[in-house]
Amino acid sequence: HELRSGAPRGSWRAPAHTANAFAVQSFLDEAAHAAGKDPLAFRLALLEPGRVFDYAQHGGPKFDTGRLAGVLKLAAEKIGWGRSPPRGRGLGIAGHFTFGGYAAHAMEVEVGSDGTWKIHRCVCAADVGLPINLLGLEAQMMGGTIDGIGTATHAAITVDGGKVMQSNFTDYPLIASAEAPDVEVHIVRSNAPPGGAGEMGTPSAAPALANAIFAASGRRLRDTPFKAQAAAT
């Protein structure tokens, strides 16, 4: 719900509700585990059979649950969902919709005894209708994914006495190249009208990572940045 704030702020990588994907997809994962259900199957049971709803504001004019289910299934297929990863590793999945585009991430993550983690595989599946520029679309999904992971793991804005404490990349670090995973992108070949692709690589990256960390370690990350939480253990 809307939260009033005296601090000026803007949307994160375009539409305001892209940041909501972390809360929504993390909650769905927790609900699935509480119900004793597979996280992918739990989501698909809510989305299938596919239905089309009117959708106002960001993302409209329609929301097709079948297309969101489709990218979740594609990401799951490519990561090998359902297999048992090696000890200390876990699989996580998440999806999102906005501006006529649908995307999902699936990740395989290893968590060490000290709480640090490594992304071994990162899969992004996208359905933005008829692809106009496949190379540009693939690059956008890669960049958005890395941006989503970097923001979730490192970036934080803090305010003290009404003043923002961060001033540059020394205290607001971006993800380093050595930390950024290779991003496997899979595009749905669709004849639907072209939809938005500018934001779709970002929203579901953070919750997929957090859900994979839980699967590997049993630890839930409910706040960002993740690195600060790992350092607190």
Short mmCIF file of C-alpha atoms in Angstrom, two decimals:
data_model
loop_
_atom_site.label_atom_id
_atom_site.label_comp_id
_atom_site.label_asym_id
_atom_site.label_seq_id
_atom_site.Cartn_x
_atom_site.Cartn_y
_atom_site.Cartn_z
CA HIS A 1 0.00 0.00 0.00
CA GLU A 2 1.05 3.58 -0.41
CA LEU A 3 3.39 4.93 2.25
CA ARG A 4 3.67 8.66 2.91
CA SER A 5 7.21 9.97 3.18
CA GLY A 6 8.79 13.35 3.56
CA ALA A 7 11.83 12.27 1.57
CA PRO A 8 11.79 12.93 -2.19
CA ARG A 9 12.08 9.69 -4.11
CA GLY A 10 11.57 8.22 -7.55
CA SER A 11 10.68 4.94 -9.16
CA TRP A 12 13.30 2.18 -9.29
CA ARG A 13 14.21 1.33 -12.87
CA ALA A 14 11.00 2.89 -14.23
CA PRO A 15 7.53 1.66 -13.04
CA ALA A 16 6.94 2.02 -9.34
CA HIS A 17 5.68 -1.49 -8.75
CA THR A 18 8.75 -3.32 -10.09
CA ALA A 19 10.17 -3.10 -6.55
CA ASN A 20 7.04 -4.86 -5.28
CA ALA A 21 8.14 -8.08 -6.99
CA PHE A 22 10.62 -8.73 -4.17
CA ALA A 23 7.88 -8.60 -1.53
CA VAL A 24 5.26 -10.48 -3.57
CA GLN A 25 7.49 -13.25 -4.88
CA SER A 26 9.25 -13.74 -1.55
CA PHE A 27 5.88 -14.01 0.18
CA LEU A 28 4.64 -16.54 -2.38
CA ASP A 29 7.74 -18.63 -1.74
CA GLU A 30 7.19 -18.53 2.01
CA ALA A 31 3.52 -19.43 1.55
CA ALA A 32 4.46 -22.38 -0.66
CA HIS A 33 6.89 -23.76 1.91
CA ALA A 34 4.40 -23.20 4.74
CA ALA A 35 1.85 -25.20 2.73
CA GLY A 36 4.39 -27.94 1.97
CA LYS A 37 4.17 -27.23 -1.77
CA ASP A 38 6.77 -26.93 -4.49
CA PRO A 39 7.32 -23.17 -5.08
CA LEU A 40 6.84 -23.49 -8.85
CA ALA A 41 3.75 -25.70 -8.58
CA PHE A 42 2.30 -23.33 -5.98
CA ARG A 43 2.59 -20.39 -8.39
CA LEU A 44 1.24 -22.32 -11.36
CA ALA A 45 -1.81 -23.42 -9.36
CA LEU A 46 -2.65 -19.72 -8.89
CA LEU A 47 -2.03 -18.78 -12.52
CA GLU A 48 -3.42 -21.72 -14.49
CA PRO A 49 -5.57 -22.14 -16.46
CA GLY A 50 -4.63 -18.90 -18.15
CA ARG A 51 -7.05 -16.00 -17.72
CA VAL A 52 -7.01 -12.43 -19.03
CA PHE A 53 -7.87 -9.53 -16.72
CA ASP A 54 -8.24 -5.81 -17.27
CA TYR A 55 -5.29 -4.03 -15.68
CA ALA A 56 -5.12 -0.31 -14.97
CA GLN A 57 -2.11 1.98 -14.61
CA HIS A 58 1.33 0.34 -14.87
CA GLY A 59 1.22 -2.75 -17.03
CA GLY A 60 -2.16 -2.42 -18.67
CA PRO A 61 -4.45 -2.74 -20.38
CA LYS A 62 -4.52 -6.55 -19.88
CA PHE A 63 -2.85 -9.10 -17.64
CA ASP A 64 -2.64 -12.68 -18.97
CA THR A 65 -1.93 -15.16 -16.18
CA GLY A 66 -1.10 -17.85 -18.75
CA ARG A 67 1.79 -15.82 -20.14
CA LEU A 68 3.23 -15.30 -16.65
CA ALA A 69 2.90 -19.05 -16.06
CA GLY A 70 4.64 -19.60 -19.39
CA VAL A 71 7.81 -17.69 -18.50
CA LEU A 72 7.93 -19.36 -15.08
CA LYS A 73 7.77 -22.78 -16.72
CA LEU A 74 10.38 -21.83 -19.32
CA ALA A 75 12.83 -20.56 -16.69
CA ALA A 76 12.20 -23.67 -14.59
CA GLU A 77 12.79 -25.96 -17.56
CA LYS A 78 16.09 -24.30 -18.45
CA ILE A 79 17.44 -24.39 -14.85
CA GLY A 80 16.40 -28.04 -14.44
CA TRP A 81 13.76 -27.43 -11.79
CA GLY A 82 12.85 -30.50 -9.75
CA ARG A 83 16.34 -31.98 -9.59
CA SER A 84 18.30 -32.23 -6.36
CA PRO A 85 21.23 -29.77 -6.47
CA PRO A 86 24.56 -30.63 -4.82
CA ARG A 87 24.77 -30.18 -1.07
CA GLY A 88 24.86 -26.52 -0.06
CA ARG A 89 23.09 -25.38 -3.22
CA GLY A 90 19.48 -24.41 -3.84
CA LEU A 91 17.15 -23.41 -6.66
CA GLY A 92 14.96 -20.31 -6.53
CA ILE A 93 12.34 -18.91 -8.90
CA ALA A 94 10.27 -15.73 -9.28
CA GLY A 95 8.26 -13.89 -11.94
CA HIS A 96 6.71 -10.50 -12.67
CA PHE A 97 4.50 -8.59 -15.13
CA THR A 98 4.48 -4.94 -16.16
CA PHE A 99 3.72 -2.86 -19.26
CA GLY A 100 2.58 -5.87 -21.27
CA GLY A 101 5.81 -7.80 -20.56
CA TYR A 102 6.33 -10.99 -18.57
CA ALA A 103 9.61 -12.28 -17.15
CA ALA A 104 10.86 -14.90 -14.72
CA HIS A 105 14.19 -15.77 -13.16
CA ALA A 106 15.48 -19.09 -11.91
CA MET A 107 18.81 -19.34 -10.11
CA GLU A 108 21.08 -22.00 -8.66
CA VAL A 109 22.98 -20.62 -5.68
CA GLU A 110 25.60 -22.06 -3.34
CA VAL A 111 25.74 -20.78 0.25
CA GLY A 112 28.88 -21.23 2.33
CA SER A 113 29.17 -21.89 6.05
CA ASP A 114 29.97 -18.19 6.58
CA GLY A 115 26.69 -17.10 4.96
CA THR A 116 28.24 -15.84 1.73
CA TRP A 117 26.87 -17.12 -1.56
CA LYS A 118 27.76 -17.67 -5.19
CA ILE A 119 25.37 -17.76 -8.15
CA HIS A 120 26.27 -20.78 -10.25
CA ARG A 121 23.51 -20.33 -12.83
CA CYS A 122 21.12 -17.50 -13.61
CA VAL A 123 18.29 -18.00 -16.12
CA CYS A 124 15.96 -15.27 -17.37
CA ALA A 125 12.86 -16.06 -19.47
CA ALA A 126 10.96 -13.20 -21.12
CA ASP A 127 7.72 -12.82 -23.06
CA VAL A 128 7.28 -9.29 -24.37
CA GLY A 129 5.08 -10.17 -27.31
CA LEU A 130 6.49 -10.08 -30.83
CA PRO A 131 10.27 -9.57 -30.47
CA ILE A 132 11.42 -6.66 -32.64
CA ASN A 133 15.16 -6.73 -31.90
CA LEU A 134 16.27 -10.04 -30.41
CA LEU A 135 19.83 -8.96 -29.65
CA GLY A 136 18.67 -5.75 -28.04
CA LEU A 137 16.05 -7.63 -26.04
CA GLU A 138 18.59 -10.18 -24.85
CA ALA A 139 21.01 -7.41 -23.81
CA GLN A 140 18.22 -5.60 -21.97
CA MET A 141 17.35 -8.75 -20.00
CA MET A 142 21.01 -9.30 -19.11
CA GLY A 143 21.56 -5.72 -17.98
CA GLY A 144 18.31 -5.62 -16.05
CA THR A 145 19.11 -8.89 -14.29
CA ILE A 146 22.55 -7.72 -13.19
CA ASP A 147 21.08 -4.40 -12.08
CA GLY A 148 18.45 -6.23 -10.03
CA ILE A 149 21.02 -8.50 -8.38
CA GLY A 150 23.44 -5.66 -7.71
CA THR A 151 20.82 -3.41 -6.17
CA ALA A 152 19.50 -6.22 -3.96
CA THR A 153 22.91 -7.27 -2.73
CA HIS A 154 24.78 -3.96 -2.32
CA ALA A 155 22.82 -0.76 -2.71
CA ALA A 156 21.25 1.13 0.20
CA ILE A 157 20.25 4.76 0.73
CA THR A 158 20.28 5.88 4.36
CA VAL A 159 19.06 9.18 5.76
CA ASP A 160 20.41 10.79 8.93
CA GLY A 161 19.03 14.10 10.18
CA GLY A 162 17.24 14.63 6.90
CA LYS A 163 20.42 14.18 4.87
CA VAL A 164 21.21 11.34 2.47
CA MET A 165 24.49 9.83 3.66
CA GLN A 166 25.64 8.31 0.36
CA SER A 167 27.34 10.58 -2.15
CA ASN A 168 29.09 8.44 -4.77
CA PHE A 169 29.97 4.88 -5.76
CA THR A 170 32.44 4.61 -2.87
CA ASP A 171 29.54 4.34 -0.43
CA TYR A 172 26.82 3.28 -2.91
CA PRO A 173 28.64 0.42 -4.64
CA LEU A 174 27.55 -1.20 -7.87
CA ILE A 175 28.00 -4.93 -8.36
CA ALA A 176 31.53 -5.81 -9.50
CA SER A 177 32.12 -7.67 -12.75
CA ALA A 178 33.62 -10.60 -10.82
CA GLU A 179 30.39 -10.96 -8.83
CA ALA A 180 27.98 -10.65 -11.74
CA PRO A 181 26.76 -14.00 -13.06
CA ASP A 182 26.48 -15.06 -16.67
CA VAL A 183 22.81 -14.53 -17.53
CA GLU A 184 21.15 -17.13 -19.76
CA VAL A 185 18.29 -15.43 -21.62
CA HIS A 186 15.42 -17.29 -23.26
CA ILE A 187 12.89 -15.35 -25.31
CA VAL A 188 9.35 -16.58 -25.96
CA ARG A 189 8.61 -16.41 -29.68
CA SER A 190 5.20 -14.75 -29.61
CA ASN A 191 2.86 -13.11 -32.09
CA ALA A 192 1.19 -11.03 -29.38
CA PRO A 193 1.48 -7.24 -29.77
CA PRO A 194 4.92 -5.99 -28.67
CA GLY A 195 5.05 -5.03 -24.99
CA GLY A 196 7.49 -3.28 -22.72
CA ALA A 197 10.98 -4.76 -22.41
CA GLY A 198 12.90 -1.96 -20.74
CA GLU A 199 12.17 -3.01 -17.18
CA MET A 200 11.46 -6.73 -17.35
CA GLY A 201 14.95 -8.01 -16.61
CA THR A 202 15.04 -6.37 -13.17
CA PRO A 203 12.02 -7.13 -10.91
CA SER A 204 12.17 -10.89 -10.41
CA ALA A 205 15.97 -11.17 -10.12
CA ALA A 206 16.18 -10.23 -6.42
CA PRO A 207 13.40 -12.56 -5.19
CA ALA A 208 14.73 -15.46 -7.27
CA LEU A 209 18.13 -14.97 -5.63
CA ALA A 210 16.63 -14.71 -2.13
CA ASN A 211 14.47 -17.79 -2.70
CA ALA A 212 17.49 -19.76 -3.93
CA ILE A 213 19.48 -18.70 -0.86
CA PHE A 214 16.64 -20.00 1.32
CA ALA A 215 16.54 -23.28 -0.57
CA ALA A 216 20.29 -23.70 -0.05
CA SER A 217 20.56 -22.55 3.55
CA GLY A 218 17.10 -22.37 5.13
CA ARG A 219 17.62 -18.67 5.80
CA ARG A 220 15.12 -16.07 4.64
CA LEU A 221 16.36 -12.67 3.46
CA ARG A 222 13.48 -10.24 3.88
CA ASP A 223 15.42 -6.97 3.66
CA THR A 224 17.87 -5.47 1.25
CA PRO A 225 20.80 -5.12 0.79
CA PHE A 226 21.52 -8.82 1.25
CA LYS A 227 25.24 -8.31 1.86
CA ALA A 228 24.53 -6.36 5.06
CA GLN A 229 22.42 -9.23 6.38
CA ALA A 230 25.12 -11.78 5.60
CA ALA A 231 27.71 -9.64 7.39
CA ALA A 232 25.45 -9.48 10.46
CA THR A 233 25.52 -13.25 10.99
#
